[in-house]
Coordinates of C-alpha atoms in Angstrom, one line a residue:
X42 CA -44.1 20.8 21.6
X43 CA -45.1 17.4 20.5
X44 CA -45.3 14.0 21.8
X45 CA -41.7 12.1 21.7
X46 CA -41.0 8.0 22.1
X47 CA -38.6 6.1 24.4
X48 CA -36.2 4.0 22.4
X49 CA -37.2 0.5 22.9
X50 CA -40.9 0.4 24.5
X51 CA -42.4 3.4 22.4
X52 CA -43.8 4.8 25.7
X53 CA -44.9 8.4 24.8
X54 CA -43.5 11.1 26.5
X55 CA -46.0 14.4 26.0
X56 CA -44.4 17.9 25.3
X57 CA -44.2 20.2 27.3
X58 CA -47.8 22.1 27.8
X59 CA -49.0 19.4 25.4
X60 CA -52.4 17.2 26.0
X61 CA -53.8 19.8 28.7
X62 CA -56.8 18.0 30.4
X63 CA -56.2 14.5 28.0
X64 CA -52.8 13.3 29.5
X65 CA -54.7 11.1 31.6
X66 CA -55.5 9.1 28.5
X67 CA -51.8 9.3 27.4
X68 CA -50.5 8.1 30.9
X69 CA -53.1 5.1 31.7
X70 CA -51.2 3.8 28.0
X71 CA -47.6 4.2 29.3
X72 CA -48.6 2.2 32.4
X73 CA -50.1 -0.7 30.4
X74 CA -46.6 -0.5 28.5
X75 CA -44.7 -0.4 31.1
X76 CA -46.8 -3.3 33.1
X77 CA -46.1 -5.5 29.2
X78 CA -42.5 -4.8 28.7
X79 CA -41.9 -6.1 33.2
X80 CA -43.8 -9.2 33.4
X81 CA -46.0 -9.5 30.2
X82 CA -47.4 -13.2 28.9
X83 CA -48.8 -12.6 25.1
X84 CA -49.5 -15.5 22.7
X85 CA -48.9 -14.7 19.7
X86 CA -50.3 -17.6 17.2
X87 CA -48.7 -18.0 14.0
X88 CA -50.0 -19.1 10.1
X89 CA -48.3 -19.2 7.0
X90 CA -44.5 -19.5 7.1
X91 CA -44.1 -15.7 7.9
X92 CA -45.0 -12.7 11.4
X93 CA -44.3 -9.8 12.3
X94 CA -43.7 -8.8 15.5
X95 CA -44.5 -4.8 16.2
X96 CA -44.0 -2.7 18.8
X97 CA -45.6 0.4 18.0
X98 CA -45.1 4.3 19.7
X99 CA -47.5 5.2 22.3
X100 CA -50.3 2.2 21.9
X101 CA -50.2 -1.8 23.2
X102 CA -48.9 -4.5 20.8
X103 CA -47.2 -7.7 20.5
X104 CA -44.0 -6.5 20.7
X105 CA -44.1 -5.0 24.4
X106 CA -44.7 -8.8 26.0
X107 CA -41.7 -9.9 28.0
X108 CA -43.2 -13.4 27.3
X109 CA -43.7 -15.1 24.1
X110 CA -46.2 -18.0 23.8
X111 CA -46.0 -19.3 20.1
X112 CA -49.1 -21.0 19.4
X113 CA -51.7 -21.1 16.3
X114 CA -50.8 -23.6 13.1
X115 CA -47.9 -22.6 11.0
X116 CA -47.7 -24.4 7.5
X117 CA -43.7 -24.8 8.2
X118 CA -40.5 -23.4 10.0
X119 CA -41.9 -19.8 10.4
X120 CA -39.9 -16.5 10.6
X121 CA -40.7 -14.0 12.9
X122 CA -39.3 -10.5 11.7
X123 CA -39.5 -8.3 14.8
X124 CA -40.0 -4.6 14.0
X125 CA -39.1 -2.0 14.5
X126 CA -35.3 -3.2 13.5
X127 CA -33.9 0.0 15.9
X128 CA -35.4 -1.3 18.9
X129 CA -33.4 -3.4 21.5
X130 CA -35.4 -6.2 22.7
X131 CA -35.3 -9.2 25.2
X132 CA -38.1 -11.9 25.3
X133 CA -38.7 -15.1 27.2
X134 CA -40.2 -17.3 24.2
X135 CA -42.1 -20.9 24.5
X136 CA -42.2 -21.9 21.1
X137 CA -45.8 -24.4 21.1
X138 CA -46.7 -24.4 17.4
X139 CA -45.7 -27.5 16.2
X140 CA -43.0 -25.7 14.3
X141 CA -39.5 -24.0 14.3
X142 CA -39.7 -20.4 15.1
X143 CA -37.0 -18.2 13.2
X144 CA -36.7 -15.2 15.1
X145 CA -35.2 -12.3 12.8
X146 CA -34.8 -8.4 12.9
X147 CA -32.1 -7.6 10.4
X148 CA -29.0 -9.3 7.9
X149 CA -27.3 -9.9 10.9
X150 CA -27.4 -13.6 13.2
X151 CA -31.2 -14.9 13.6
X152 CA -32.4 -17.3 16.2
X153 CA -34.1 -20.5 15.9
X154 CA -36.5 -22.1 18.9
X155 CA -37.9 -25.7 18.1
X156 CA -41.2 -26.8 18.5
X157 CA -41.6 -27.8 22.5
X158 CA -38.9 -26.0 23.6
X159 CA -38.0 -22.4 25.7
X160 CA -35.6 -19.7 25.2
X161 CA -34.6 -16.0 26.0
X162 CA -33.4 -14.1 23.0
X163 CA -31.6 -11.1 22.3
X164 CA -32.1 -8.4 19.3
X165 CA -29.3 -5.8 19.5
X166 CA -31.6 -3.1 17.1
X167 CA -28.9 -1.4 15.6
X168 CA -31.3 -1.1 12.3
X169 CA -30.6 -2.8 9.1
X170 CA -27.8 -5.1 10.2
X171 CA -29.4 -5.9 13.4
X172 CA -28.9 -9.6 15.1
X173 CA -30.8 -12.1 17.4
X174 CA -29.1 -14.3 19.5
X175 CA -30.4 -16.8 21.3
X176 CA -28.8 -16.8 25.0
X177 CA -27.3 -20.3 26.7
X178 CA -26.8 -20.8 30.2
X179 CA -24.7 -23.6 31.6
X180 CA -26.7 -26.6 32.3
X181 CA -25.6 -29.4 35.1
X182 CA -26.8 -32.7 35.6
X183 CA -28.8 -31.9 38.6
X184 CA -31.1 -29.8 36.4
X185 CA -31.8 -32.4 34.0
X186 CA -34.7 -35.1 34.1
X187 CA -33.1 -38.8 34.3
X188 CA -34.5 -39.2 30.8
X189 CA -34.3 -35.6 29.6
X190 CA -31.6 -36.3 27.6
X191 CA -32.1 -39.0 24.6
X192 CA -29.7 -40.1 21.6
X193 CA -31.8 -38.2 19.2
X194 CA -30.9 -34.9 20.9
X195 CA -27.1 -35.5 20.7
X196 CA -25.0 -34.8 17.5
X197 CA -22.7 -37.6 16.7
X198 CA -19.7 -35.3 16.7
X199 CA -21.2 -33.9 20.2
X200 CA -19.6 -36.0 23.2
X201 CA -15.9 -36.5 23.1
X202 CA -13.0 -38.0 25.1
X203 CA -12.2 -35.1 26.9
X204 CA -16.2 -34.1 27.8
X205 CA -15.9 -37.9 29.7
X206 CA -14.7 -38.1 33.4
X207 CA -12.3 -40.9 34.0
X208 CA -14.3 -43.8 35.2
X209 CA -17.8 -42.5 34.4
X210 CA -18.4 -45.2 31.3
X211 CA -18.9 -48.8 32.9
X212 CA -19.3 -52.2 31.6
X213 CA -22.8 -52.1 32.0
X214 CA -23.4 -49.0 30.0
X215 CA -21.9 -50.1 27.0
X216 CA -24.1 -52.6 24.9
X217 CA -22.1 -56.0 23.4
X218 CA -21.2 -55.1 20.4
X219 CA -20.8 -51.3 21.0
X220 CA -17.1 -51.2 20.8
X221 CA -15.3 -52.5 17.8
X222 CA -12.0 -52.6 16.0
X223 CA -12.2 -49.9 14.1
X224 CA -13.2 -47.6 17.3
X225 CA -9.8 -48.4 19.1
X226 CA -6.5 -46.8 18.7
X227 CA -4.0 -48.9 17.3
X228 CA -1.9 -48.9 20.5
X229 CA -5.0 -48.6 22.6
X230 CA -4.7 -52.5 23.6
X231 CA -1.4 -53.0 25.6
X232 CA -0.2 -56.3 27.5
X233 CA -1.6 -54.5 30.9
X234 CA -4.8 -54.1 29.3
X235 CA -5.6 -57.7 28.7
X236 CA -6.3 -59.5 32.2
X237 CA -4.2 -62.3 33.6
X238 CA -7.0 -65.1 33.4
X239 CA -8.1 -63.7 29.8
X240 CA -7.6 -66.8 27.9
X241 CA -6.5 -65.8 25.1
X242 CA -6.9 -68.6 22.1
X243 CA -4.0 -69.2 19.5
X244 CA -6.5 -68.3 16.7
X245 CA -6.2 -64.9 17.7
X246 CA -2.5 -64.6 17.3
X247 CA -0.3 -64.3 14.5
X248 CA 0.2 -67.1 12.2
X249 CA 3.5 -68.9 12.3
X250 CA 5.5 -70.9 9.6
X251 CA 3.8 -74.3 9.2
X252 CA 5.7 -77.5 10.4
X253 CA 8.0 -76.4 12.8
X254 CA 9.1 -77.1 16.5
X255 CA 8.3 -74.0 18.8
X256 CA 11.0 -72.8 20.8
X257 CA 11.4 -70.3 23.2
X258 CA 13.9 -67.6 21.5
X259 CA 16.8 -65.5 23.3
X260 CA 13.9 -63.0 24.6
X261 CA 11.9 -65.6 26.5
X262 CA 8.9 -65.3 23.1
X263 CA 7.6 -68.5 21.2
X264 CA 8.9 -68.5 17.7
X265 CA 9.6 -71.3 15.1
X266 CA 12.6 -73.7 15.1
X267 CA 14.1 -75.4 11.8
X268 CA 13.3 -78.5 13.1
X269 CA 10.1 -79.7 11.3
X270 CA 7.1 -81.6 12.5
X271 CA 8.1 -84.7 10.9
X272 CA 11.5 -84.6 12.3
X273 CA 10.4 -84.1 15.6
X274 CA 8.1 -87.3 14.7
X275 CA 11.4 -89.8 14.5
X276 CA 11.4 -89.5 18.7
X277 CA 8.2 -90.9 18.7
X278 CA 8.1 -93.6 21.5
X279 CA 11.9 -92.9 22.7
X280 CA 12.2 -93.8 26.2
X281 CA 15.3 -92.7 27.5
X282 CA 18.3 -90.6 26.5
X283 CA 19.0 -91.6 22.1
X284 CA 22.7 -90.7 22.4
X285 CA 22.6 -93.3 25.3
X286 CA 20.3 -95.7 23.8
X287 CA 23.0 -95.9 20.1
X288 CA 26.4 -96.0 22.2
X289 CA 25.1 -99.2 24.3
X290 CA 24.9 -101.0 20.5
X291 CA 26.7 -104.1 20.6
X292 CA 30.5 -103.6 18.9
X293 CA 29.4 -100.0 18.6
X294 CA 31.5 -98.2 17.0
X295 CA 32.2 -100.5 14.1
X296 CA 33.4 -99.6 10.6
X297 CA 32.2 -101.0 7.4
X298 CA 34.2 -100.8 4.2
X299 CA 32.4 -101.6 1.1
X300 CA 34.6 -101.6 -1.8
X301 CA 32.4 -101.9 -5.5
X302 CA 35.7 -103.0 -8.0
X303 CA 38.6 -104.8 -7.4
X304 CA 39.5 -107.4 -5.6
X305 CA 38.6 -107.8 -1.5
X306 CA 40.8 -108.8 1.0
X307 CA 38.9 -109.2 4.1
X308 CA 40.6 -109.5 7.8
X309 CA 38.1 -110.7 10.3
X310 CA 38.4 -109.2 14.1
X311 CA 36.5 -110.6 16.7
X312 CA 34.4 -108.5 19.0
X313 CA 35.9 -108.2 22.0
X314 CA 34.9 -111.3 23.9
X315 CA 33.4 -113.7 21.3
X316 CA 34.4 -116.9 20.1
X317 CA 37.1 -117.2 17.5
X318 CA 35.1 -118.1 14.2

């Protein structure tokens, strides 16, 4: 009976009364298989834009190292086609080539490792439609390097309002001229917003009609009188009360006819308390 494969390592399994006196051979194989696929570092060094990454029945090859170390000088992103494409497979990859790695075994997802950067991946090896996926854990800030994490590594879309504890953004960690009108809500600046000491200059409110008295209207606001500027002028240097000041006129009130035809008959009265004329 001959020789048969496991699925995923290719570790031969010899037939029944097969390999009689050689099986030693055969075995010492399986064990350097077996010691590849558990704890296995193999660098695998890349050219061109294209590799292939084999595992092959019953003899060592690339493709039974838990570990991948990309190395070697690509010319560009390279893919990496692992084959067989019915073979399930799990690696630890360090990608140190100087380029993307494309990791590939089928039409299905592929995964992509950057240049500097580590990853486990996943191919499911259900043949010609057979995926990669490239396998996240949750990362928290106590894992991170104080400068691990730079604006170049962060989409634009990446961090929003609801990915921000309240409170975590501070004065100091926003530059100047960081926030500007067109970042803000239109109702994001209410009256409790704006501090009681702010200072706020006229030239930053709302223009009013030219001219005018301000007045304080029936809601307590400032708004615009129809009394103009150069009414308001004619009190100029008034020192007391002006209805006071006109009925303490001498003879006031006094009428004054003036007739323009005809013929005048004029009646003289005295003010009280002068001189007959």
């Amino acid at each position: 009976m001959a020789s048969t494969y496991t699925s995923n390592s290719g570790i031969e399994k010899p037939g029944s009364g097969e390999q009689a006196g050689t099986w030693g051979t055969t075995t010492n194989t399986n064990f350097d298989i077996i010691d590849r696929v558990l704890n296995g570092v193999g660098t695998i060094t890349l050219s061109g834009t294209t590799t292939t990454l084999t595992t092959s029945d019953g003899a060592l090859s690339d493709g039974h190292y838990k570990v991948l170390v990309l190395a070697g000088s690509p010319s560009g992103t390279n893919t990496i086609t692992i084959s067989p494409n019915d073979q399930s497979k799990f690696f630890a990859v360090y990608n140190g080539s100087g380029q993307s790695a494309v990791f590939t075994q089928g039409s299905g997802a592929d995964a992509t490792i950057a240049n500097g950067d580590y990853g486990l991946i996943f191919a499911n090896g259900v043949g010609s439609g057979s995926a990669v996926s490239l396998m996240a854990f949750p990362v928290v800030s106590g894992q991170l390097a104080s400068d691990s994490v730079t604006t170049a590594k962060i989409a634009d879309s990446a961090v929003t309002t609801a990915k921000i504890a309240d409170g975590t953004i501070a004065t100091a960690d926003m530059a100047d001229d960081a926030v500007t009108a067109a970042k803000l809500a239109s109702d994001a600046v209410v009256n409790a917003s704006v501090a009681s000491g702010a200072a706020i200059a006229f030239s930053k409110m709302a223009n009013l009609t030219t001219s005018r008295a301000l007045v304080s209207d029936g809601s307590g606001d400032v708004s615009v009188s129809a009394v103009t500027s150069t009414e308001l002028g004619y009190l100029d240097g008034v020192t007391s009360n002006v209805q006071t000041q006109i009925n303490n006129i001498s003879g006031y009130p006094q009428v004054i006819t003036v007739l323009t035809s005809g013929s005048i008959n004029m009646n003289v009265f005295n003010a009280p308390g002068s001189a007959a004329p």
